[in-house]
Short mmCIF file of C-alpha atoms and ligand atoms in Angstrom, two decimals:
data_model
loop_
_atom_site.label_atom_id
_atom_site.label_comp_id
_atom_site.label_asym_id
_atom_site.label_seq_id
_atom_site.Cartn_x
_atom_site.Cartn_y
_atom_site.Cartn_z
CA MET I 195 -83.72 10.53 291.54
CA ARG I 196 -85.53 7.03 292.01
CA PRO I 197 -87.48 5.77 293.91
CA THR I 198 -86.48 2.17 295.29
CA GLN I 199 -89.13 0.08 295.39
CA SER I 200 -90.31 -4.24 295.86
CA PRO I 201 -91.72 -6.10 292.76
CA PHE I 202 -95.52 -6.64 293.01
CA PRO I 203 -97.00 -7.28 295.26
CA GLY I 204 -94.31 -5.75 297.37
CA THR I 205 -95.38 -2.75 295.92
CA ARG I 206 -98.74 -1.46 295.12
CA LEU I 207 -98.99 1.86 294.12
CA ARG I 208 -102.98 1.90 294.28
CA ARG I 209 -101.78 1.48 298.26
CA THR I 210 -101.36 4.69 298.33
CA ARG I 211 -103.82 5.85 296.18
CA ALA I 212 -107.29 4.28 298.24
CA THR I 213 -108.24 7.06 300.75
CA PRO I 214 -108.51 11.05 301.08
CA ALA I 215 -106.13 10.56 303.83
CA LEU I 216 -103.50 8.64 302.19
CA ARG I 217 -103.93 10.85 298.96
CA ALA I 218 -103.12 14.16 300.86
CA LEU I 219 -100.18 12.55 302.09
CA VAL I 220 -98.32 11.40 299.25
CA ARG I 221 -99.46 14.99 297.48
CA GLU I 222 -96.18 15.86 295.50
CA ASP I 223 -97.54 19.95 295.49
CA ARG I 224 -99.92 22.54 295.47
CA LEU I 225 -101.99 24.67 294.29
CA SER I 226 -102.42 28.36 296.13
CA VAL I 227 -103.94 31.58 296.01
CA ASP I 228 -100.11 32.45 296.10
CA ASP I 229 -99.21 31.66 293.06
CA LEU I 230 -101.98 33.32 290.64
CA ILE I 231 -101.46 36.58 289.46
CA TRP I 232 -104.69 38.08 287.64
CA PRO I 233 -104.37 39.77 284.14
CA ILE I 234 -106.84 42.37 284.83
CA PHE I 235 -108.58 45.02 281.56
CA VAL I 236 -109.03 48.72 282.27
CA CYS I 237 -110.85 51.46 280.10
CA ASP I 238 -111.41 55.10 280.74
CA GLY I 239 -114.90 56.29 281.98
CA GLU I 240 -116.23 55.86 285.18
CA ASN I 241 -118.46 52.61 286.66
CA THR I 242 -118.04 51.45 283.14
CA ARG I 243 -118.21 47.72 282.56
CA GLN I 244 -117.57 46.12 279.61
CA PRO I 245 -118.02 42.68 279.13
CA ILE I 246 -115.68 41.33 276.56
CA PRO I 247 -117.51 38.44 275.05
CA SER I 248 -115.08 35.72 273.80
CA MET I 249 -113.84 36.36 277.27
CA PRO I 250 -117.25 35.41 279.27
CA GLY I 251 -116.74 36.58 282.62
CA VAL I 252 -113.90 39.74 281.45
CA GLU I 253 -115.29 42.07 281.71
CA ARG I 254 -112.76 45.73 281.14
CA LEU I 255 -113.10 48.16 284.48
CA SER I 256 -113.04 51.75 284.63
CA VAL I 257 -110.28 52.70 286.96
CA ASP I 258 -112.57 53.75 289.60
CA LEU I 259 -114.05 49.90 289.46
CA LEU I 260 -110.67 48.49 288.86
CA VAL I 261 -109.98 49.56 292.54
CA GLU I 262 -112.49 48.00 294.14
CA ALA I 263 -111.63 44.61 291.73
CA ALA I 264 -108.04 45.29 293.59
CA ARG I 265 -109.84 45.23 296.94
CA GLN I 266 -111.24 41.89 296.06
CA ALA I 267 -108.35 40.56 294.88
CA ALA I 268 -105.85 41.12 297.32
CA ASP I 269 -109.30 40.05 300.04
CA LEU I 270 -108.96 36.96 298.91
CA GLY I 271 -105.15 36.29 298.89
CA ILE I 272 -104.06 36.87 295.50
CA PRO I 273 -100.83 38.59 295.27
CA ALA I 274 -100.35 40.18 292.35
CA ILE I 275 -102.75 41.91 289.21
CA CYS I 276 -100.78 42.44 285.76
CA LEU I 277 -102.64 45.47 284.32
CA PHE I 278 -103.64 46.09 280.24
CA PRO I 279 -105.32 49.20 279.33
CA TYR I 280 -107.71 49.83 276.17
CA THR I 281 -106.25 52.86 274.93
CA ASP I 282 -108.77 55.70 273.18
CA PRO I 283 -107.89 54.93 269.21
CA ALA I 284 -107.93 59.08 269.18
CA LEU I 285 -104.25 58.27 271.37
CA LYS I 286 -102.35 55.95 268.82
CA THR I 287 -99.76 56.96 266.96
CA PRO I 288 -96.58 56.05 265.26
CA GLY I 289 -94.73 56.63 267.70
CA CYS I 290 -96.70 55.54 270.36
CA GLU I 291 -96.23 58.54 272.35
CA GLU I 292 -98.88 58.30 275.07
CA ALA I 293 -97.14 54.92 275.69
CA TRP I 294 -94.66 56.67 278.57
CA ASN I 295 -97.45 59.68 279.23
CA PRO I 296 -97.02 59.53 282.99
CA ASP I 297 -100.85 59.84 282.69
CA ASN I 298 -102.15 57.51 280.88
CA LEU I 299 -104.88 55.34 281.41
CA SER I 300 -102.70 52.04 282.94
CA ASN I 301 -100.65 54.80 284.56
CA ARG I 302 -103.68 56.31 286.29
CA ALA I 303 -105.00 53.01 287.33
CA THR I 304 -101.40 52.24 288.76
CA ARG I 305 -101.77 55.23 290.96
CA ALA I 306 -105.41 54.99 292.71
CA ILE I 307 -104.70 50.92 293.04
CA LYS I 308 -101.31 51.99 295.03
CA ALA I 309 -103.24 54.73 296.75
CA ALA I 310 -105.87 52.27 297.98
CA VAL I 311 -104.70 48.81 298.25
CA PRO I 312 -101.20 49.13 298.25
CA GLU I 313 -100.67 45.57 299.02
CA ILE I 314 -101.11 44.28 295.95
CA ALA I 315 -98.25 43.94 294.02
CA ILE I 316 -98.84 45.59 290.13
CA MET I 317 -97.59 44.55 286.91
CA THR I 318 -97.64 46.41 284.00
CA ASP I 319 -97.35 45.67 280.41
CA ILE I 320 -94.46 46.80 278.67
CA ALA I 321 -94.97 47.14 274.72
CA LEU I 322 -96.06 49.23 272.62
CA ASP I 323 -99.58 47.01 270.68
CA PRO I 324 -102.00 49.63 272.55
CA TYR I 325 -100.58 52.71 271.24
CA ASN I 326 -100.46 52.42 267.80
CA THR I 327 -103.03 51.57 264.63
CA HIS I 328 -100.95 48.68 263.19
CA GLY I 329 -100.88 46.29 266.50
CA HIS I 330 -97.28 45.66 266.12
CA ASP I 331 -95.13 46.12 269.77
CA GLY I 332 -92.50 48.06 268.46
CA ILE I 333 -91.84 51.25 266.29
CA VAL I 334 -92.46 50.17 262.57
CA VAL I 335 -90.05 52.13 259.88
CA ASN I 336 -90.31 50.76 256.11
CA GLY I 337 -93.05 47.79 257.46
CA GLU I 338 -90.09 46.90 260.02
CA VAL I 339 -90.25 46.37 263.71
CA VAL I 340 -86.80 48.05 264.05
CA ASN I 341 -84.99 46.83 267.64
CA ASP I 342 -83.27 49.43 268.61
CA GLU I 343 -85.65 52.20 267.97
CA SER I 344 -88.49 50.00 269.54
CA VAL I 345 -85.48 49.32 272.64
CA GLU I 346 -85.55 53.39 273.62
CA ALA I 347 -89.55 53.70 273.39
CA LEU I 348 -89.85 50.64 275.79
CA VAL I 349 -87.32 51.96 278.51
CA LYS I 350 -89.85 55.32 278.33
CA MET I 351 -92.59 53.53 278.76
CA GLY I 352 -91.08 51.18 281.86
CA MET I 353 -89.97 53.86 283.39
CA ALA I 354 -92.83 55.73 283.22
CA GLN I 355 -94.57 52.97 284.94
CA ALA I 356 -91.86 52.66 287.75
CA GLU I 357 -92.79 56.45 288.35
CA ALA I 358 -96.88 55.76 288.92
CA GLY I 359 -95.60 52.64 290.93
CA ALA I 360 -95.97 49.29 289.29
CA ASP I 361 -93.64 46.94 291.36
CA ILE I 362 -93.43 44.43 288.68
CA LEU I 363 -92.69 45.49 284.96
CA GLY I 364 -93.56 42.74 282.57
CA PRO I 365 -91.95 43.34 278.70
CA SER I 366 -93.94 41.49 276.51
CA ASP I 367 -92.89 43.49 273.47
CA MET I 368 -89.72 40.66 272.46
CA MET I 369 -87.03 42.68 271.46
CA ASP I 370 -83.77 41.83 271.44
CA GLY I 371 -81.70 43.81 274.83
CA ARG I 372 -84.60 45.35 276.30
CA ILE I 373 -84.56 44.11 279.68
CA GLY I 374 -80.59 44.69 280.15
CA ALA I 375 -81.84 48.56 278.80
CA LEU I 376 -84.66 48.57 281.82
CA ARG I 377 -82.72 47.42 283.97
CA GLN I 378 -80.11 49.69 283.82
CA ALA I 379 -82.51 52.50 283.51
CA LEU I 380 -84.30 51.53 286.72
CA GLU I 381 -80.69 51.20 288.13
CA THR I 382 -79.72 54.95 286.99
CA ASN I 383 -83.66 56.41 288.12
CA GLY I 384 -83.82 55.09 291.45
CA HIS I 385 -86.08 52.23 291.10
CA LYS I 386 -83.52 49.67 291.65
CA ASN I 387 -86.39 47.85 293.47
CA VAL I 388 -88.91 47.60 290.49
CA THR I 389 -88.71 44.11 289.45
CA ILE I 390 -88.65 42.77 285.86
CA MET I 391 -90.59 39.99 284.81
CA SER I 392 -89.28 38.93 281.68
CA TYR I 393 -92.14 37.73 278.78
CA ALA I 394 -88.24 35.32 278.36
CA ALA I 395 -90.61 32.62 275.54
CA LYS I 396 -93.31 34.08 273.72
CA TYR I 397 -94.68 32.14 270.53
CA ALA I 398 -96.26 34.09 267.66
CA SER I 399 -99.30 32.15 268.94
CA ALA I 400 -103.34 32.28 267.63
CA PHE I 401 -104.48 31.99 271.62
CA TYR I 402 -103.88 35.36 272.22
CA GLY I 403 -107.19 36.38 269.71
CA PRO I 404 -109.45 36.82 272.54
CA PHE I 405 -107.25 39.39 274.25
CA ARG I 406 -106.79 41.21 270.90
CA ASP I 407 -110.85 42.34 271.66
CA ALA I 408 -110.07 42.37 275.19
CA VAL I 409 -107.42 45.42 274.40
CA GLY I 410 -109.46 46.61 270.76
CA ALA I 411 -106.29 45.33 268.83
CA SER I 412 -108.67 42.65 267.03
CA GLY I 413 -108.46 43.44 263.22
CA ALA I 414 -105.62 46.12 263.65
CA LEU I 415 -102.51 43.83 263.18
CA THR I 416 -100.61 44.50 259.89
CA GLY I 417 -98.81 40.92 258.71
CA ASP I 418 -98.19 38.88 262.27
CA LYS I 419 -95.85 38.78 264.75
CA LYS I 420 -93.23 36.09 263.92
CA THR I 421 -90.20 38.19 263.64
CA TYR I 422 -90.07 39.06 267.26
CA GLN I 423 -92.70 35.99 268.84
CA MET I 424 -91.75 32.52 269.03
CA ASP I 425 -91.73 29.92 266.73
CA PRO I 426 -93.81 27.61 268.28
CA LEU I 427 -91.66 24.82 267.24
CA ASN I 428 -88.78 25.91 269.21
CA ARG I 429 -87.51 24.68 272.24
CA ARG I 430 -83.93 25.12 272.40
CA GLU I 431 -84.22 28.72 271.59
CA ALA I 432 -86.58 29.11 274.40
CA MET I 433 -83.79 28.24 276.90
CA ARG I 434 -81.01 30.43 274.86
CA LEU I 435 -84.16 33.60 275.27
CA ILE I 436 -84.36 32.73 278.98
CA GLU I 437 -81.00 32.71 280.14
CA ARG I 438 -80.09 35.92 277.61
CA ASP I 439 -83.01 38.00 279.74
CA LEU I 440 -81.75 36.15 283.06
CA SER I 441 -77.91 37.51 282.37
CA GLU I 442 -79.11 40.79 281.48
CA GLY I 443 -81.12 41.21 284.94
CA ALA I 444 -85.20 39.86 285.04
CA ASP I 445 -86.05 38.61 288.00
CA MET I 446 -88.36 36.77 286.62
CA VAL I 447 -88.98 35.12 283.55
CA MET I 448 -92.41 33.73 282.29
CA VAL I 449 -93.61 31.35 279.12
CA LYS I 450 -96.40 32.36 277.40
CA PRO I 451 -99.23 30.53 275.97
CA GLY I 452 -99.00 27.95 279.27
CA MET I 453 -100.70 24.97 278.48
CA PRO I 454 -99.27 23.75 275.07
CA TYR I 455 -95.40 25.18 276.78
CA LEU I 456 -95.66 23.05 279.45
CA ASP I 457 -92.30 21.31 278.16
CA ILE I 458 -90.80 24.80 277.97
CA CYS I 459 -91.34 25.85 281.64
CA ARG I 460 -90.02 22.31 283.13
CA GLU I 461 -87.09 22.68 280.93
CA ALA I 462 -86.94 26.25 282.31
CA LYS I 463 -87.35 25.97 286.28
CA ASP I 464 -85.35 21.87 285.32
CA THR I 465 -82.03 24.50 284.14
CA PHE I 466 -82.58 27.81 285.65
CA GLY I 467 -84.21 27.15 288.81
CA ALA I 468 -84.89 31.10 288.73
CA PRO I 469 -88.80 32.27 289.92
CA THR I 470 -90.93 30.73 286.44
CA TYR I 471 -94.40 31.85 285.41
CA ALA I 472 -96.87 30.52 283.02
CA TYR I 473 -98.99 32.76 280.86
CA GLN I 474 -102.92 31.45 280.64
CA VAL I 475 -103.80 32.75 277.95
CA SER I 476 -107.18 34.11 277.03
CA GLY I 477 -107.54 31.46 273.80
CA GLU I 478 -107.32 29.01 276.83
CA TYR I 479 -109.19 30.70 278.69
CA ALA I 480 -112.23 30.74 276.25
CA MET I 481 -111.48 27.40 275.44
CA ILE I 482 -112.57 26.22 278.88
CA LYS I 483 -115.32 28.74 279.37
CA ALA I 484 -116.96 27.84 275.61
CA ALA I 485 -116.51 24.02 276.56
CA ALA I 486 -118.20 24.42 280.44
CA ALA I 487 -120.80 26.70 279.16
CA ASN I 488 -121.93 23.89 276.72
CA GLY I 489 -121.33 21.23 279.05
CA TRP I 490 -118.91 19.21 277.46
CA ILE I 491 -116.30 20.00 280.40
CA ASP I 492 -117.19 20.07 284.34
CA GLY I 493 -116.05 23.88 284.37
CA GLU I 494 -114.57 24.35 288.00
CA ARG I 495 -112.38 20.68 287.42
CA VAL I 496 -110.73 21.72 284.11
CA MET I 497 -109.81 24.96 285.65
CA LEU I 498 -108.47 23.36 288.96
CA GLU I 499 -106.26 20.83 287.28
CA SER I 500 -105.18 23.16 284.48
CA LEU I 501 -103.86 25.66 286.36
CA MET I 502 -102.62 22.00 288.64
CA ALA I 503 -100.61 21.37 285.84
CA PHE I 504 -98.42 25.11 285.87
CA ARG I 505 -97.05 23.94 289.71
CA ARG I 506 -96.31 19.97 288.46
CA ALA I 507 -94.80 21.36 285.23
CA GLY I 508 -92.15 23.50 287.73
CA CYS I 509 -94.21 27.04 287.49
CA ASP I 510 -93.51 29.07 290.79
CA GLY I 511 -97.14 31.14 289.43
CA VAL I 512 -99.33 31.46 286.66
CA LEU I 513 -101.28 34.83 285.11
CA THR I 514 -104.81 33.60 284.97
CA TYR I 515 -108.23 35.40 284.68
CA PHE I 516 -109.09 32.69 286.38
CA ALA I 517 -107.54 34.49 289.49
CA PRO I 518 -110.94 35.13 291.17
CA GLU I 519 -112.64 31.97 290.84
CA VAL I 520 -110.40 29.76 291.90
CA ALA I 521 -109.09 31.82 294.74
CA ARG I 522 -111.83 31.98 296.43
CA ILE I 523 -112.30 27.59 295.81
CA LEU I 524 -109.34 27.31 297.30
CA ASN I 525 -109.79 29.48 299.87
CA ARG I 526 -112.74 27.12 300.60
CA GLY I 527 -110.48 24.93 301.22
N1 FVT M 1651 -99.36 41.21 276.68
C1 FVT M 1651 -100.51 40.08 276.77
C2 FVT M 1651 -100.98 39.58 276.05
O1 FVT M 1651 -100.69 38.75 274.81
C3 FVT M 1651 -102.39 38.72 276.27
C4 FVT M 1651 -102.19 37.34 275.79
C5 FVT M 1651 -103.86 36.85 275.87
O2 FVT M 1651 -104.04 36.46 277.12
O3 FVT M 1651 -104.20 36.18 275.01
#
C-alpha cells in the first residue's frame, strides 16, 4: 500500500501533527492494558517478599502474596500473569524430577491463583533450568543437552502444569519437537483447550542476566545455551522456527528478547499472521530502570515508548515486568 500524496505544499505532513486532537485522529496503533502479560517470581514461605537488586521494583513473592498480586493485576485489567519459581536448591537434581511434581511451587501457585482469581489467565514456564544445578533448560548427559530425553521430561512438566490449571503453557526450552509432543499429550490427556505460547525465536542473549538472579540461577550455568538458543545474527532461522512451531500446534508465538529483535517481530507477524508476542526481558527492564534512577532518561516516558514499539512492530502483546506500572498509567488515561 502506498498512500497517494500531492507534492509539497499540497502535502504538508506536519498538518496532522499540529494539535493533540489531530494527532489522536491519525494515530495508527494503541497500547492497551489488554496487551500486557506480567511475569512474576514465586518463592517459598509465607508473607515473604524478596527484592531482586538487579531488577529494581521487582520482588519474589510467596504464594499468599502472589495471590494478592494476581488480584491487583486482574483489577488493573491485566489479562495474564506468567509464573517463574525460585526453586529450593535442595530440590534440584540431575533428572529434574521436581519439574513435574504436581505439588511443586509453580503448580501450588497456579492452583492458589486459580481458586482466588479465576478470571486471570495463568501462563507457566516449561524449561528444566530451575530444577537442576547446571542451569541448562534440558537434561544433560556427558556434557550434552540431549534433545529427545529433554522433550519427554518437558512433556511431563507441561502435563503437571495443565493439571494444576495453567491456561497457557510457555515452552522456553528451545528443544526440537517439543511443541508437537506437548500438543499431542494435551489432546490425549483431556486438556484440549490449554493453549501453547511457544518461545519460538529465543536468542542466546546476554539480556537475561538479571532474570537469572531472580530465579537463583546466576553463576550456576555451565557453559552457555548456544546449542539450543539462537544466534543473535540469525533472522531466516527465526522464521523457520516460528513456522515449525505453528505447524506443530502452537497457538501463539513469542520472540525473545524484545527491543533488540523488533525486526523479527515484524517479519513474524507479516509472514504468518499468528498471535505474536515479545518478551521484554530482565536486562531491558534493568537498563531502563537504571538509567531512570540516575536521572539520565525520563523513566516513565521511556517505559511507555519501549512498549509502544512492540505494538508498532506487529506484536499482539508483550511480557513485561512493567505491566502493573504501565497498567496504572494507561488506566489513568
Ligand atoms: N524463560 C524465561 C526467561 O529466560 C526470562 C528472561 C528474562 O527476563 O531475562
